[in-house]
XYZ file of C-alpha atoms in Angstrom:
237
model
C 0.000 0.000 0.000
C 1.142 3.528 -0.945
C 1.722 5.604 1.910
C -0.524 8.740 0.944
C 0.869 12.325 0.908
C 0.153 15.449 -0.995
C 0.602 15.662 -4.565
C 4.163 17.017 -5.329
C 4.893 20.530 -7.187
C 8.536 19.979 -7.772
C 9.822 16.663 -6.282
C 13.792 16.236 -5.536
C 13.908 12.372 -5.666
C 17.015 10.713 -4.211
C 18.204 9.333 -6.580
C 20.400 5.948 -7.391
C 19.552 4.269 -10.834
C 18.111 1.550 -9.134
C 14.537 0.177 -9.271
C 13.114 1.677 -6.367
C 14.411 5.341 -6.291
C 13.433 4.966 -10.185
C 9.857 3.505 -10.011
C 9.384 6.351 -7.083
C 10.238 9.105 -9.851
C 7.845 7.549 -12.814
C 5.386 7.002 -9.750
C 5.597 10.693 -8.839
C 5.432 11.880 -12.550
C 2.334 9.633 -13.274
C 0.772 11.240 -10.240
C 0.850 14.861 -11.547
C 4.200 16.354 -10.386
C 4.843 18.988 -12.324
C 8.972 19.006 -12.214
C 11.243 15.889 -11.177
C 14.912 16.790 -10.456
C 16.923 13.368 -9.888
C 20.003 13.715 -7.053
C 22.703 11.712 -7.430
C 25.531 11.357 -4.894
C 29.179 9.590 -5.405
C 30.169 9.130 -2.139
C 32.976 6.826 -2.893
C 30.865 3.801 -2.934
C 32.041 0.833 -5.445
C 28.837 0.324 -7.296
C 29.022 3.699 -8.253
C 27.811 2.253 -12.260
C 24.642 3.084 -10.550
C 25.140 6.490 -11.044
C 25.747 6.244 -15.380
C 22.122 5.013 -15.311
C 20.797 8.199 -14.113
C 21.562 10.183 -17.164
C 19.665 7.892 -19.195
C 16.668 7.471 -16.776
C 16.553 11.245 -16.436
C 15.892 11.742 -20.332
C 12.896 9.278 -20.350
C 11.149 11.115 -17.547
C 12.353 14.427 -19.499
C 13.305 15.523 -16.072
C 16.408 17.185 -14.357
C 19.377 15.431 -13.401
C 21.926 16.355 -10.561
C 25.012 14.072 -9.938
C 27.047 15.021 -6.806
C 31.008 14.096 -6.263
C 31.089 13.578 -2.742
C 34.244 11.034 -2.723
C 35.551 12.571 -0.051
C 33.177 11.336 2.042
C 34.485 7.937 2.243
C 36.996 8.357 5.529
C 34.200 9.222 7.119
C 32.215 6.018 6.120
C 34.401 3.021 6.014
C 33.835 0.383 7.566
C 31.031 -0.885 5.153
C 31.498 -3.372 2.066
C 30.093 -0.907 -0.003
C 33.024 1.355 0.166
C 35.770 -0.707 1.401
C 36.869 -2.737 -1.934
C 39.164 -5.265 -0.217
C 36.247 -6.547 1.779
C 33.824 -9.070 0.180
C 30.226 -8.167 -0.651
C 28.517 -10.682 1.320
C 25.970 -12.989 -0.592
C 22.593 -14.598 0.360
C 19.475 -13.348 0.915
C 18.885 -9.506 1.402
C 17.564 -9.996 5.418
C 20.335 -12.256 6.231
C 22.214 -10.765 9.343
C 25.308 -11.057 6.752
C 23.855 -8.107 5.108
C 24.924 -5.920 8.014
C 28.298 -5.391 6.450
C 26.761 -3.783 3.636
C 24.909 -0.855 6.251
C 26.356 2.577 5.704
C 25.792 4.549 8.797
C 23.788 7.331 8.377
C 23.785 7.539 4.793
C 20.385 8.344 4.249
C 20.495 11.300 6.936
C 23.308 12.394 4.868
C 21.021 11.666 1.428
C 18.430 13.757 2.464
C 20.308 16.573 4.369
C 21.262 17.409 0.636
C 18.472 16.758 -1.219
C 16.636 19.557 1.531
C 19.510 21.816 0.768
C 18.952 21.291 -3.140
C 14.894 21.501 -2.632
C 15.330 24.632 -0.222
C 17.632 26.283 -2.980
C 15.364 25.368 -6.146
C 12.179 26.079 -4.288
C 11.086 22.348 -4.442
C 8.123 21.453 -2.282
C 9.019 18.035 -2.112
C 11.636 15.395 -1.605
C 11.239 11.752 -1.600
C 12.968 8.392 -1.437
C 12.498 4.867 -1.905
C 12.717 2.612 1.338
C 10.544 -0.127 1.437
C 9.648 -2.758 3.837
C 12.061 -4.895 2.284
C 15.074 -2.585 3.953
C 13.711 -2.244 7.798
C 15.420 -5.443 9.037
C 18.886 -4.394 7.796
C 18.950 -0.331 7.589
C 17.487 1.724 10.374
C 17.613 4.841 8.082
C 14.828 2.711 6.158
C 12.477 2.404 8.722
C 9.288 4.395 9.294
C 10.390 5.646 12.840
C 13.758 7.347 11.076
C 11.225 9.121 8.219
C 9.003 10.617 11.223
C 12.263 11.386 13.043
C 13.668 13.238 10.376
C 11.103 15.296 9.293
C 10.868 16.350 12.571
C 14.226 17.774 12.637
C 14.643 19.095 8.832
C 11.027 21.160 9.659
C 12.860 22.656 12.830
C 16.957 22.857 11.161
C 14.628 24.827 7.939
C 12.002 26.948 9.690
C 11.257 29.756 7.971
C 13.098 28.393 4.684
C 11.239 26.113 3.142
C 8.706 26.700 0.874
C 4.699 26.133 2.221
C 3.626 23.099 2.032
C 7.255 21.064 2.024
C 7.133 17.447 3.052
C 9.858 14.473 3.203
C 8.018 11.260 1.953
C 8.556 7.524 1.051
C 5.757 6.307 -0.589
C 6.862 2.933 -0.891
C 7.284 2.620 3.114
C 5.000 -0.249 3.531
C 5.261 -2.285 0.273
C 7.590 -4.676 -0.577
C 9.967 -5.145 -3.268
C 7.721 -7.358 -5.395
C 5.077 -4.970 -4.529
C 7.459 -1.877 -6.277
C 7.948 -3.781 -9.412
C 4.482 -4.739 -10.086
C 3.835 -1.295 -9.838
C 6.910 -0.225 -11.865
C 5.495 -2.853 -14.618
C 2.208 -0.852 -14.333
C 4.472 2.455 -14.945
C 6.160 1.309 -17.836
C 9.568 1.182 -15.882
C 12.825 0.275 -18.207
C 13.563 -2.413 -15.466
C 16.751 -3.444 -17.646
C 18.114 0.745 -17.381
C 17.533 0.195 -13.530
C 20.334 -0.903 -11.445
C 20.728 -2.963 -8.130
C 23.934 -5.143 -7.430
C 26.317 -3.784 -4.663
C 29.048 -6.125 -5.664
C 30.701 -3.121 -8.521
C 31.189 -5.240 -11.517
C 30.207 -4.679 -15.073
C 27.090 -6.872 -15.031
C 24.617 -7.552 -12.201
C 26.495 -10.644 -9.901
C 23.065 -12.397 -9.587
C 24.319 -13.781 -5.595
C 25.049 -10.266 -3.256
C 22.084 -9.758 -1.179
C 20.430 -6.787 -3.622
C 20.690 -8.911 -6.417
C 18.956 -11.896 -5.314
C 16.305 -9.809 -3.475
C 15.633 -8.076 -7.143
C 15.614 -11.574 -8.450
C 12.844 -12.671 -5.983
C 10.709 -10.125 -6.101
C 10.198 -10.539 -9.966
C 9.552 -13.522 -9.395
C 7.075 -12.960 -6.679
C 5.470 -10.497 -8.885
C 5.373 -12.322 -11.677
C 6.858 -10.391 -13.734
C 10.041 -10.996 -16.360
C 13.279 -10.011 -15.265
C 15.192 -8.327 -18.241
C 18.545 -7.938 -15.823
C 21.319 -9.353 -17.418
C 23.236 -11.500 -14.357
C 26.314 -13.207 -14.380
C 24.818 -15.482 -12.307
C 20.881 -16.017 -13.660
C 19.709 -18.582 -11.716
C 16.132 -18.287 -10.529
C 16.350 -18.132 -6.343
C 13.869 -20.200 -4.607
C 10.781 -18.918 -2.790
């Protein structure tokens, strides 16, 4: 179920070439926003392919495009197998406890302190992101009580600055990931433009955690999967 808010003006949507942050922006567009501006950040992280696909993605939804090089970042967040390239991208199921390694602390608060910034400087009256149900086990910056804590503190840290009306959302809160690509099917979504693996290659692994959870939920939603894995085989469920 969509988690209701009002209808955007001019949405900043964090953005990282992957399915979700991508079906949120075709979501928001087929739900009358009037301007989409999709924010990119490099913060040093080793799948940062994700980032070419925003070019591409931002010329089908004929909206804005804004690609960040925050590299510099990445002293401040290692510890993580997203940015450390010696350690190994764990594989296995997406809620495994294994998946831990792959947490960047903070990130998110760090996401969306920017994407305010960008929305406060463009006038935007919105900025959204993608966290599903799928992420609460593993992220805490995905869960519902970080989204109410946060908007909390960018209303008080922007009082006065914002324009009227400005919300934080994630529509996609409650749903899961098979939920998000049946909808994305529904949206005409170029799944294969989209992507997901964590592991940095040249082609999707098919066995790190985001990779097999994209896997599943096509499955789940019955729905083919045009990703092109170096690994293809189907995961049970």
């Amino acid at each position: 179920m969509i988690t209701t808010q009002r209808q955007a003006g001019h949405a900043i949507v964090v953005s990282s070439g992957g399915l979700d942050s991508t079906t949120l922006a075709y979501w928001l567009q087929a739900n009358g926003t009037g301007r989409l501006t999709l924010l990119g950040i490099d913060y040093g992280q080793r799948h940062r392919v994700e980032l070419s696909r925003l070019t591409t993605l931002a010329q089908a939804l004929d909206a804005e495009c804004v690609i960040l090089d925050l590299r510099r970042l990445r002293p401040v967040l290692s510890g993580t197998a997203l940015i450390d390239e010696q350690a190994t991208v764990p594989a296995g199921h997406y809620t495994d406890g294994s998946m831990r390694a792959t947490v960047v602390p903070n990130r998110n608060a760090l996401l969306l302190d920017i994407a305010v910034a960008l929305a406060i400087s463009v006038k935007a009256d919105t900025v959204a992101f993608g966290a599903h149900a799928g992420d609460h086990p593993i992220y805490p910056d995905c869960r519902p009580s970080f989204l109410y804590a946060y908007r909390r503190m960018a209303a008080v840290a922007n009082e006065g600055l914002t324009v009227s009306g400005f919300q934080v959302i994630a529509p996609f809160m409650d749903m899961t990931k098979a939920d998000i690509v049946r909808l994305g099917a529904d949206l005409g979504v170029p799944f294969a433009d989209t992507w997901s693996c964590y592991a940095g290659g040249a082609r999707h692994c098919g066995r790190c955690g985001t990779c097999t959870e994209r896997k599943e939920a096509f499955v789940l939603a019955r729905v083919p999967d045009p990703t092109d894995y170096e690994s293809p085989e189907t995961p049970c469920t």
